[in-house]
Coordinates of C-alpha atoms in Angstrom, one line a residue:
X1 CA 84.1 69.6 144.2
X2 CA 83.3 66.2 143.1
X3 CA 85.7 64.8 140.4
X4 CA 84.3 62.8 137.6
X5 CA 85.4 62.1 134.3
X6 CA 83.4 65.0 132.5
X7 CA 85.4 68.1 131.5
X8 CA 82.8 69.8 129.4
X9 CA 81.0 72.9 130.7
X10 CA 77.9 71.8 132.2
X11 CA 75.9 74.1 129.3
X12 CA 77.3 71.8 127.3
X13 CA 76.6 68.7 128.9
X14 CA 73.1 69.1 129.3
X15 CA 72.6 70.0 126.0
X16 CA 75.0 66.5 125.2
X17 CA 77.2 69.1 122.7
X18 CA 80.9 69.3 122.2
X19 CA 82.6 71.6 124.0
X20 CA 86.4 72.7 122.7
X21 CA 87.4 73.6 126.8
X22 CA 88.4 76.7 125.9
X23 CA 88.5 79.3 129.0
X24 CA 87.2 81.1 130.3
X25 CA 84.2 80.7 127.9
X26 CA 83.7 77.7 125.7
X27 CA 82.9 78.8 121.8
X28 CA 79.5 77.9 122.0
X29 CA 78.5 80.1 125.2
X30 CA 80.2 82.4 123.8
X31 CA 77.8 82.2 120.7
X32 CA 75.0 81.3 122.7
X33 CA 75.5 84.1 125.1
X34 CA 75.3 82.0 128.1
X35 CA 77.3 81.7 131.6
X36 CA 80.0 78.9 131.0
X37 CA 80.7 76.6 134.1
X38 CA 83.5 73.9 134.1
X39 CA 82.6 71.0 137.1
X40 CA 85.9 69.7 137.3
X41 CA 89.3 70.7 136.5
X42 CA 90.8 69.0 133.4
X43 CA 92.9 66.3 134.1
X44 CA 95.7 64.6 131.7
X45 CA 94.1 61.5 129.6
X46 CA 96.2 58.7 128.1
X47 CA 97.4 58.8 124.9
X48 CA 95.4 56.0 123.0
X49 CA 98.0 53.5 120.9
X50 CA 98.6 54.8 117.4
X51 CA 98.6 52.5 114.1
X52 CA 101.1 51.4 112.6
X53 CA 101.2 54.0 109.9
X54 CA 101.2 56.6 113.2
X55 CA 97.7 57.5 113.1
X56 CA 95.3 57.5 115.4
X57 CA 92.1 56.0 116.8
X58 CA 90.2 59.0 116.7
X59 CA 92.5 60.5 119.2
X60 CA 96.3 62.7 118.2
X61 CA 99.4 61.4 118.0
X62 CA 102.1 62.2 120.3
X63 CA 105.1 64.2 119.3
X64 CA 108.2 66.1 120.5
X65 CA 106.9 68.8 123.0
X66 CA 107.2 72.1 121.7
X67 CA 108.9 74.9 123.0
X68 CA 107.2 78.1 123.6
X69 CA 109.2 81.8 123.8
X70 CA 106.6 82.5 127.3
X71 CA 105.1 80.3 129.7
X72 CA 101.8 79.1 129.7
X73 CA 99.4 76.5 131.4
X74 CA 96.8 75.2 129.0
X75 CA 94.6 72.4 130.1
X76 CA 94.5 69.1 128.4
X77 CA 91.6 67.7 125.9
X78 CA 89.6 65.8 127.8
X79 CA 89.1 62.1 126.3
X80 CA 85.8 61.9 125.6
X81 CA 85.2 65.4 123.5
X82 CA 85.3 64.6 120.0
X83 CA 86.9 66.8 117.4
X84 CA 88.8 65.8 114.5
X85 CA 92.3 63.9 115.0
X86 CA 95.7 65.6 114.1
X87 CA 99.4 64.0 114.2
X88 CA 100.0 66.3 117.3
X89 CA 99.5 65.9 121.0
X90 CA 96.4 66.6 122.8
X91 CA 98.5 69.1 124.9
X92 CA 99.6 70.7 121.7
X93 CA 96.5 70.5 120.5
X94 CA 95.1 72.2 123.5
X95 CA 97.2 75.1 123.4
X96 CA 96.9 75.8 119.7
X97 CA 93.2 75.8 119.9
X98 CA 93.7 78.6 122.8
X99 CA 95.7 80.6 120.5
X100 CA 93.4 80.3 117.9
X101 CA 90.1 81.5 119.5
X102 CA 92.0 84.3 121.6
X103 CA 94.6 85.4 120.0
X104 CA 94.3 84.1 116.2
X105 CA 90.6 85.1 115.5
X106 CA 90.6 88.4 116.1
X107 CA 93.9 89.0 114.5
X108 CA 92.7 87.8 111.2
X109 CA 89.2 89.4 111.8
X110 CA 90.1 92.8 113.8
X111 CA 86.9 94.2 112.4
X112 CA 84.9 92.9 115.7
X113 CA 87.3 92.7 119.0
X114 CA 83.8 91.1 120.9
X115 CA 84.1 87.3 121.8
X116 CA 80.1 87.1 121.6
X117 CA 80.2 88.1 117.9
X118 CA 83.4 87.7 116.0
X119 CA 82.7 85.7 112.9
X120 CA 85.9 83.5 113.7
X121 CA 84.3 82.3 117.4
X122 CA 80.7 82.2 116.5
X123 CA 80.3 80.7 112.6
X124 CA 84.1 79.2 111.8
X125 CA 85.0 77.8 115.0
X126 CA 82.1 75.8 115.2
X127 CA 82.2 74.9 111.7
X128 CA 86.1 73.5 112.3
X129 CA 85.0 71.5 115.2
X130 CA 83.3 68.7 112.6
X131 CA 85.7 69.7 109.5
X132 CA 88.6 68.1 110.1
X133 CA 90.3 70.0 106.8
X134 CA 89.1 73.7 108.4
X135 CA 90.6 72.2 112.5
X136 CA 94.3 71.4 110.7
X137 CA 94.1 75.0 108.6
X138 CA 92.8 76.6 112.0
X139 CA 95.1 75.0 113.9
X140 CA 98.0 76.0 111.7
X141 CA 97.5 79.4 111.6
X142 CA 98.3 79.6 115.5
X143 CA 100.9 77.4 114.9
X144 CA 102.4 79.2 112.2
X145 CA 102.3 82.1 114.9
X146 CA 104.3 80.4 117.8
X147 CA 107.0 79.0 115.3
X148 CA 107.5 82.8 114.4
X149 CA 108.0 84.0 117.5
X150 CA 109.7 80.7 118.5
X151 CA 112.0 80.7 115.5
X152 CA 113.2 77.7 115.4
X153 CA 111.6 76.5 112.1
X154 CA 108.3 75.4 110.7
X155 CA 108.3 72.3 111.2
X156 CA 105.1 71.4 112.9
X157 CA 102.8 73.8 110.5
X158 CA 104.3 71.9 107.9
X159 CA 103.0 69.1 108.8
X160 CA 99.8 70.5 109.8
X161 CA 100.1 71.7 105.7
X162 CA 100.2 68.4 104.5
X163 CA 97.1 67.3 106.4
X164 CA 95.1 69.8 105.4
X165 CA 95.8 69.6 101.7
X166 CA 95.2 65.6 102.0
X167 CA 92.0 66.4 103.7
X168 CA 91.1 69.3 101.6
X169 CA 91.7 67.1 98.1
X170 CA 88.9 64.4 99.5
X171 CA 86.5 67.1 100.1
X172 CA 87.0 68.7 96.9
X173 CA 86.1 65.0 95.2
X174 CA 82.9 65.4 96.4
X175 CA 80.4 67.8 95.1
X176 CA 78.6 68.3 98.0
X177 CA 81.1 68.7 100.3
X178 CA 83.2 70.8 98.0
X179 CA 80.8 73.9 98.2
X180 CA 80.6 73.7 102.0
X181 CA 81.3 77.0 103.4
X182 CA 84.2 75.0 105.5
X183 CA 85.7 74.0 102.4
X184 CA 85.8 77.3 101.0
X185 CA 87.3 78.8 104.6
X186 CA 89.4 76.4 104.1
X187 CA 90.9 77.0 101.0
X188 CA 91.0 80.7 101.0
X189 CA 92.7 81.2 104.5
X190 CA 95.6 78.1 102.6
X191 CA 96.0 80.4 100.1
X192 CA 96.9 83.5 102.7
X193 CA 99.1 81.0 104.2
X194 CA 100.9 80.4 101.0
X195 CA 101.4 84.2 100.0
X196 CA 102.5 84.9 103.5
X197 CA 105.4 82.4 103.1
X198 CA 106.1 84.1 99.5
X199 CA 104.8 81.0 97.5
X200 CA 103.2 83.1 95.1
X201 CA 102.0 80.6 92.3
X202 CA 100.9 77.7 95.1
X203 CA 98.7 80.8 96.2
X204 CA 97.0 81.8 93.2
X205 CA 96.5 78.4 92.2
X206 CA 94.7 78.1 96.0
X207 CA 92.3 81.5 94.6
X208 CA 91.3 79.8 91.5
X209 CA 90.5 76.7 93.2
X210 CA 88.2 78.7 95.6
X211 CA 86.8 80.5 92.4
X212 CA 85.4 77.5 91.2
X213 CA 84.1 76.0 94.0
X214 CA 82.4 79.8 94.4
X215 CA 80.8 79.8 90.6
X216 CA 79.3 76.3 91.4
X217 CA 77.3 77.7 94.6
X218 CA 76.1 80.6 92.1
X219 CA 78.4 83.5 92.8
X220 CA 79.8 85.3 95.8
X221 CA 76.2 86.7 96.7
X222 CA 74.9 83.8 97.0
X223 CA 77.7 82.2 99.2
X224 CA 77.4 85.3 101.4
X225 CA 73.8 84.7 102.0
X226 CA 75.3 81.8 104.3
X227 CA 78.5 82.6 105.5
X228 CA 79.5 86.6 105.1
X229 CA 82.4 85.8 106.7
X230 CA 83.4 83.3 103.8
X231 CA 82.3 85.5 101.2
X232 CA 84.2 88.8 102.9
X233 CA 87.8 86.8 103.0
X234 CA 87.3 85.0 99.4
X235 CA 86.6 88.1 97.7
X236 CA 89.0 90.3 99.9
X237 CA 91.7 87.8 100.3
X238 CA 91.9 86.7 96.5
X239 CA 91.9 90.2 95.3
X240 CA 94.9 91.1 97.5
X241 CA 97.3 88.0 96.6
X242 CA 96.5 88.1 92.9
X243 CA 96.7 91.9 92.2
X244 CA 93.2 92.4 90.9
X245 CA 89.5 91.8 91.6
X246 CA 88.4 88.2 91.1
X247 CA 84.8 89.0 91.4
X248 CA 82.6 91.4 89.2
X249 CA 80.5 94.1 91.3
X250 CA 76.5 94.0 91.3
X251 CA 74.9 97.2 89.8
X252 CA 73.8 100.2 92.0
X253 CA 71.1 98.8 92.3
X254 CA 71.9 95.4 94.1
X255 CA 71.5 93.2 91.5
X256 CA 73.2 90.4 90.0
X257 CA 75.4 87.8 91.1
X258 CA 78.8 89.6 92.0
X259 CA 80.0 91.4 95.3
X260 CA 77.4 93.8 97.0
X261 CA 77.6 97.4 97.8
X262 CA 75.8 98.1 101.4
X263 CA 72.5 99.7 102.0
X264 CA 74.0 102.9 102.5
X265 CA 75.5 103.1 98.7
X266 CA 71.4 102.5 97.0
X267 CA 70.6 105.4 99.2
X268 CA 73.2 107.6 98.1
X269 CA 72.9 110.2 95.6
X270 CA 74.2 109.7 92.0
X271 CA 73.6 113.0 89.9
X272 CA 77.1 115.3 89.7
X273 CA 75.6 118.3 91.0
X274 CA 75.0 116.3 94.1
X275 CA 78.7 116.4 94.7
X276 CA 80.4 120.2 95.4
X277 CA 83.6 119.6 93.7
X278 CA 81.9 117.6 90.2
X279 CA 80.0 120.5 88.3
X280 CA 78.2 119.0 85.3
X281 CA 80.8 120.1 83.2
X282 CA 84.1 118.1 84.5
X283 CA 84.2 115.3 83.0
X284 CA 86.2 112.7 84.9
X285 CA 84.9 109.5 83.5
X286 CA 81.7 107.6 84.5
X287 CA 82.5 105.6 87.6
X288 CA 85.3 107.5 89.1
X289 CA 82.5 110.8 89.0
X290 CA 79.9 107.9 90.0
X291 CA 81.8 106.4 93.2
X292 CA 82.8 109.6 94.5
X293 CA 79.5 111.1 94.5
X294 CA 78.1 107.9 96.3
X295 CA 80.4 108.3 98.7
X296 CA 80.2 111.6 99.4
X297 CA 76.9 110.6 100.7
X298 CA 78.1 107.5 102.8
X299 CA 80.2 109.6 104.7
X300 CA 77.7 112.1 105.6
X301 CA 74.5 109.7 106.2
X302 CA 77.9 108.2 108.2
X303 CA 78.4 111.6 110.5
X304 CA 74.8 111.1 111.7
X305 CA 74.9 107.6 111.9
X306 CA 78.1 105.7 112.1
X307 CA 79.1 103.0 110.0
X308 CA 80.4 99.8 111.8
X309 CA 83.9 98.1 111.2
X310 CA 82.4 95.4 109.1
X311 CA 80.0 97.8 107.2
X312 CA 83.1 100.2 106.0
X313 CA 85.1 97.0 105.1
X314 CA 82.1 96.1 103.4
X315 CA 82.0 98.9 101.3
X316 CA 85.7 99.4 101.0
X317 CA 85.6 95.8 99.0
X318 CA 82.9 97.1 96.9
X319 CA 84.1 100.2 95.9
X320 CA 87.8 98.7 95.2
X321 CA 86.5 96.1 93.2
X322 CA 84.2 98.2 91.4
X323 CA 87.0 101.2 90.4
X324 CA 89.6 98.3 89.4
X325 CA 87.2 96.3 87.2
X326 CA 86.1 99.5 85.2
X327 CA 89.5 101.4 84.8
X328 CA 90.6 99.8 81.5
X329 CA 87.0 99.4 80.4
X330 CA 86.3 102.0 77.5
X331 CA 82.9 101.7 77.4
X332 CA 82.7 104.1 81.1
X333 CA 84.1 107.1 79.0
X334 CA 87.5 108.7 77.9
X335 CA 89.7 108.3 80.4
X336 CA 92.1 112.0 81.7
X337 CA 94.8 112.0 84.2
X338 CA 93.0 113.7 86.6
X339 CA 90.2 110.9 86.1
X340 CA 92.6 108.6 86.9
X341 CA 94.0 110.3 89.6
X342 CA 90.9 110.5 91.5
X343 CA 90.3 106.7 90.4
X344 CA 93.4 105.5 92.2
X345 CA 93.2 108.5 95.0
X346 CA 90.0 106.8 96.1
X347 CA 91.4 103.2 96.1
X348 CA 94.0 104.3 97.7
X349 CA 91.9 106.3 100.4
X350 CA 90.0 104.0 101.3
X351 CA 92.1 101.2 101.8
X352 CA 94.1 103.6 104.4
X353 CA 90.8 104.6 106.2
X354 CA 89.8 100.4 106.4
X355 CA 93.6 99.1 107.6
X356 CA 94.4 95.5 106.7
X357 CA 92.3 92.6 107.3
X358 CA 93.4 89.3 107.2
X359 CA 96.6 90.2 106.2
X360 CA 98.4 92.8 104.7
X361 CA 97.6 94.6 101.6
X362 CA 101.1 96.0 101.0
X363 CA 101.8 94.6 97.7
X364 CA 98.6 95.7 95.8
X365 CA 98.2 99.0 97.8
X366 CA 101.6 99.5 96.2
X367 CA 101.2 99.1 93.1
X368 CA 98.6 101.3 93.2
X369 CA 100.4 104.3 94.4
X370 CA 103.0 103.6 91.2
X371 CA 99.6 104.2 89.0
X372 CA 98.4 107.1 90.9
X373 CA 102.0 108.7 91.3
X374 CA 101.7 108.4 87.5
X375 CA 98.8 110.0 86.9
X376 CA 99.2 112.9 89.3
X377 CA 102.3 114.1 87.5
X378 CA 100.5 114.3 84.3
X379 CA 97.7 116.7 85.7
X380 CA 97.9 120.2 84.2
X381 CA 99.6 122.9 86.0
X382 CA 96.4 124.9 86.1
X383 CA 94.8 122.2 88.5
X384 CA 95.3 123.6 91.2
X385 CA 93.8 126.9 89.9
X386 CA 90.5 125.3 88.7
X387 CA 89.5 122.0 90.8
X388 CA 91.8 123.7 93.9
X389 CA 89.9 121.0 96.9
X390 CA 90.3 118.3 94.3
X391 CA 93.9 119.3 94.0
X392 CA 94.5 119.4 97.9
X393 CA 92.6 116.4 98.3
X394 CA 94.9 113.9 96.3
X395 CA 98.2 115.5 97.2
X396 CA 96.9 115.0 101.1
X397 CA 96.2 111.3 100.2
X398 CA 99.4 111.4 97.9
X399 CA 101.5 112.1 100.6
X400 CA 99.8 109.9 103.5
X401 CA 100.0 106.9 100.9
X402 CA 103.3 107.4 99.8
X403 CA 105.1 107.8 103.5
X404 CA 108.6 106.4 103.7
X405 CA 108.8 105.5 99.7
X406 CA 110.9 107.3 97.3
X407 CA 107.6 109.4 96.3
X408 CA 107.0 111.2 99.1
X409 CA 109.4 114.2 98.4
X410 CA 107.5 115.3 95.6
X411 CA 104.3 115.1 96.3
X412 CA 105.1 116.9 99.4
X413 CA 106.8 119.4 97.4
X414 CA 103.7 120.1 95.4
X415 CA 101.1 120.1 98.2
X416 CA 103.9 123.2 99.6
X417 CA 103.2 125.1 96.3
X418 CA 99.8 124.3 96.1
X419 CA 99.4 125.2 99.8
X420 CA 101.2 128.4 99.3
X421 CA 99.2 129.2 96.5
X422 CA 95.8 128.6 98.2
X423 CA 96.6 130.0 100.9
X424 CA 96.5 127.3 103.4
X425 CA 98.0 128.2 106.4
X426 CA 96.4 125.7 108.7
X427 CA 95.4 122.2 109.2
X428 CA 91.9 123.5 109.6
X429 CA 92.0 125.1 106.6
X430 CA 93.1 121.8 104.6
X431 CA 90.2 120.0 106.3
X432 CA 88.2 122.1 105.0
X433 CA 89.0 121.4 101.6
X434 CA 89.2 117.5 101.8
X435 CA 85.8 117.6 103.8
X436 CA 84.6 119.2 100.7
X437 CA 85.6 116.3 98.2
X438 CA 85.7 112.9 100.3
X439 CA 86.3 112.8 103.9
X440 CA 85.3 110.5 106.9
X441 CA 86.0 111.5 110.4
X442 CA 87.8 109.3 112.8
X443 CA 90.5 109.8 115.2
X444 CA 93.0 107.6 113.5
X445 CA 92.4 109.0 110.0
X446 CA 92.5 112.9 111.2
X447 CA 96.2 111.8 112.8
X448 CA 96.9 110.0 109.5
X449 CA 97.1 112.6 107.5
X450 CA 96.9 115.5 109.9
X451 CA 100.8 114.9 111.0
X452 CA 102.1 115.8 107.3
X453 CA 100.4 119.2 106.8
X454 CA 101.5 120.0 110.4
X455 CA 105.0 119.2 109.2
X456 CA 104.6 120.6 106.1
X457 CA 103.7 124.3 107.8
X458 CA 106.5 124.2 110.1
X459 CA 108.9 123.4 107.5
X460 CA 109.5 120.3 108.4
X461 CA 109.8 116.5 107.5
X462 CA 107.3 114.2 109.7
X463 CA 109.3 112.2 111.9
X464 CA 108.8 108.3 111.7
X465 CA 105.1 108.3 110.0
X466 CA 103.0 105.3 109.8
X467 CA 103.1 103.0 106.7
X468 CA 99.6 103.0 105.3
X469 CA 100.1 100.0 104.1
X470 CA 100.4 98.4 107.5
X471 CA 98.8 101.1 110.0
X472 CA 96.0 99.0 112.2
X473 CA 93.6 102.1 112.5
X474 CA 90.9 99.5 114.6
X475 CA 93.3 97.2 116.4
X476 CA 96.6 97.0 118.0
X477 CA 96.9 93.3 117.9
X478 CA 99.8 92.5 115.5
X479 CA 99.8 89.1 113.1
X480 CA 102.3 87.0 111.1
X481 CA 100.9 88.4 108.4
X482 CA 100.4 91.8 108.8

């Protein structure tokens, strides 16, 4: 092999692009769907002389090696890529940009575990590699995962914290560059950060930060119709850290400015008789009646023709959003327990059949059990008798939601009695009843909830469930923040 100076693939040296060196496939073959050949083996570049105030030239500043808890090898930068400068060492540097496009992006985005397609490798990374405020946030969210594991402090993400806000505060000066998708990536995935480490308030202020800059490209539609990744995690993200949507909902018919419901929703049936368990008479409120008649229909189109990880999360934001905003809004009808009851149910359904993304939704999925946990012990005793499915239905997402909290013994209780009285012996006779109201079949759901009934038959309490709130049903890669 002949050894030259050039440590780019050779893809990306004919086309005279940037190439980040990461292995075994650079981030733009991997986008580009291309064969990724390295001529030389990297070799370790001097460290150019810093100023006085200890930046540098266009190149990192050198700093304490860092200790990792495993051993790795990660090849140095060569000198002559350009991507933006950080107060870290090239080797440093190096290795957290590894983490982040192996490790990192599909522990944030476990909706798509392909290289060639996750959102993180094909439309961020490349993004970060001429944003220097999106390479410092990337860059410290690996970083913030080795000093977890490492324990030994935080002090290197600090500092990679400080950078970024700097950076980020001279973007956000400038209109244009404020509305960039990078910028909003940027702020949004700070704001994760912040709620992660328990800063609560430094967090929310983060979300309406990114709100603004959102309203001044339009609305979240509009920013989606560039970057669906940005749109997802603003919209996602700043519903989860502040406890409630942020975002209005277009119509069921697609229109307006607000969060969109997928192609599969317009399609769906809207009319009450269309639903088995919602005859005309029942009145449950507008939208709760609404969303789970559409779904009802999602979920069969979906037994013909699946929907994909990013579609269901897709529609799990929609629906979410759309059953929050409306359920202290008057105007959709009178509201019941059992309207409510359903209302939450659903929330809480399907947030257990998406698992987290991003990070963890335990706080708000919380909160929302306390509401539906109220509601459900208001429902009339002859419930059972007269919307029996409906009944089995919440108590079977009652007790999959509540698992391991102080709720679970009663709602278990009542799913006995109304087992008993029903005459459900079975878990095949309980899926037959939640396939009748709402159900979408999946492995990981059917074990979900299928391990409590079991239990529940044999007179026994399920040994060591999963938490909802936390259950990965697509991914087993774990993250700081989930």
């Amino acid at each position: 092999m002949r050894h030259t100076l050039r440590r780019s693939c050779a893809a990306c040296a004919r086309s005279k692009h940037s190439c980040d060196l990461a292995t075994p496939r650079c981030s733009r073959c991997i986008k580009r769907n291309i064969q990724c050949a390295y001529a030389n083996e990297p070799l370790t570049a001097p460290t150019a002389p810093a100023t006085p105030n200890g930046v540098l030239h266009n190149r990192p500043m050198a700093c304490q090696p860092y200790a990792l808890t495993g051993c790795y090898r990660f090849a140095p930068v060569d000198p002559f890529e350009s991507y933006p400068p950080t107060r870290l060492s090239r080797d440093h540097v190096q290795r957290l940009i590894h983490s982040f496009l192996h490790k990192i992006a599909f522990q944030y985005y476990p909706l798509d575990l392909d290289a060639t397609t996750n959102p993180f490798l094909v439309s961020w990374w490349p993004i970060a590699l001429g944003d220097p405020a999106l390479f410092n946030v990337s860059l410290q969210t690996a970083c913030l995962d080795e000093e977890m594991h490492a324990q030994e402090g935080f002090h290197t993400s600090e500092l990679l914290m400080a950078d970024s806000v700097a950076l980020l505060r001279r973007k956000v000066e400038d209109t244009a560059l404020a509305v960039q998708d990078g910028t909003m990536n940027s702020v949004i995935t700070l704001a994760t950060i912040e709620f992660g480490k328990g800063n609560i308030k430094v967090a929310e202020m983060h979300v309406n930060g990114v709100k603004k800059l959102v309203d001044m490209r339009g609305g979240i539609s509009q920013v989606r119709q560039t970057s669906p990744l940005t749109a997802r995690m603003v919209s996602w993200v700043s519903m989860l850290i502040m406890g409630h949507p942020q975002f209005d909902t277009q119509d069921d018919a697609g229109t307006g400015s607000g969060i969109p419901p997928i192609p599969e929703w317009l399609f769906s049936p809207a009319a009450l008789h269309d639903h088995p368990e919602l005859p005309g008479g029942l009145d449950i409120g507008r939208e709760p009646a609404n969303t789970l008649t559409r779904l009802h229909g999602v979920f069969r189109r979906a037994s013909h023709t699946p929907l994909t990880s990013a579609r269901l999360h897709d529609l799990t934001c929609f629906v979410i959003h759309r059953l929050l905003l409306t359920s202290s809004d008057l105007s959709t009808g009178p509201t019941t327990p059992l309207a409510e009851a359903i209302r939450y149910g659903i929330i809480l359904f399907m947030f257990m059949l998406q698992g987290p993304t991003y990070f963890s939704h335990a706080v708000i999925f919380n909160r929302i059990l306390r509401h539906f946990d109220g509601h459900l012990k208001q429902l009339e005793p002859t419930a059972s008798i007269t919307h029996p499915s409906m009944c089995v239905w919440l108590l079977a997402v009652g007790m999959a939601a509540s698992a391991g909290t102080p709720l679970y013994s009663w709602i278990r209780d009542a799913a006995k009695d109304v087992a008993a009285s029903l005459q459900l012996n079975t878990w095949d006779d309980v899926l037959t009843r939640l396939k009748s109201v709402l159900w979408l079949e999946s492995r990981q759901s059917g074990a979900l909830y299928r391990l409590h009934w079991d239990a529940l038959f044999q007179g026994k309490t399920p040994e060591n469930p999963p938490d909802p709130a936390i259950h990965l049903p697509r991914c087993s890669i774990s993250s700081p923040f989930i």
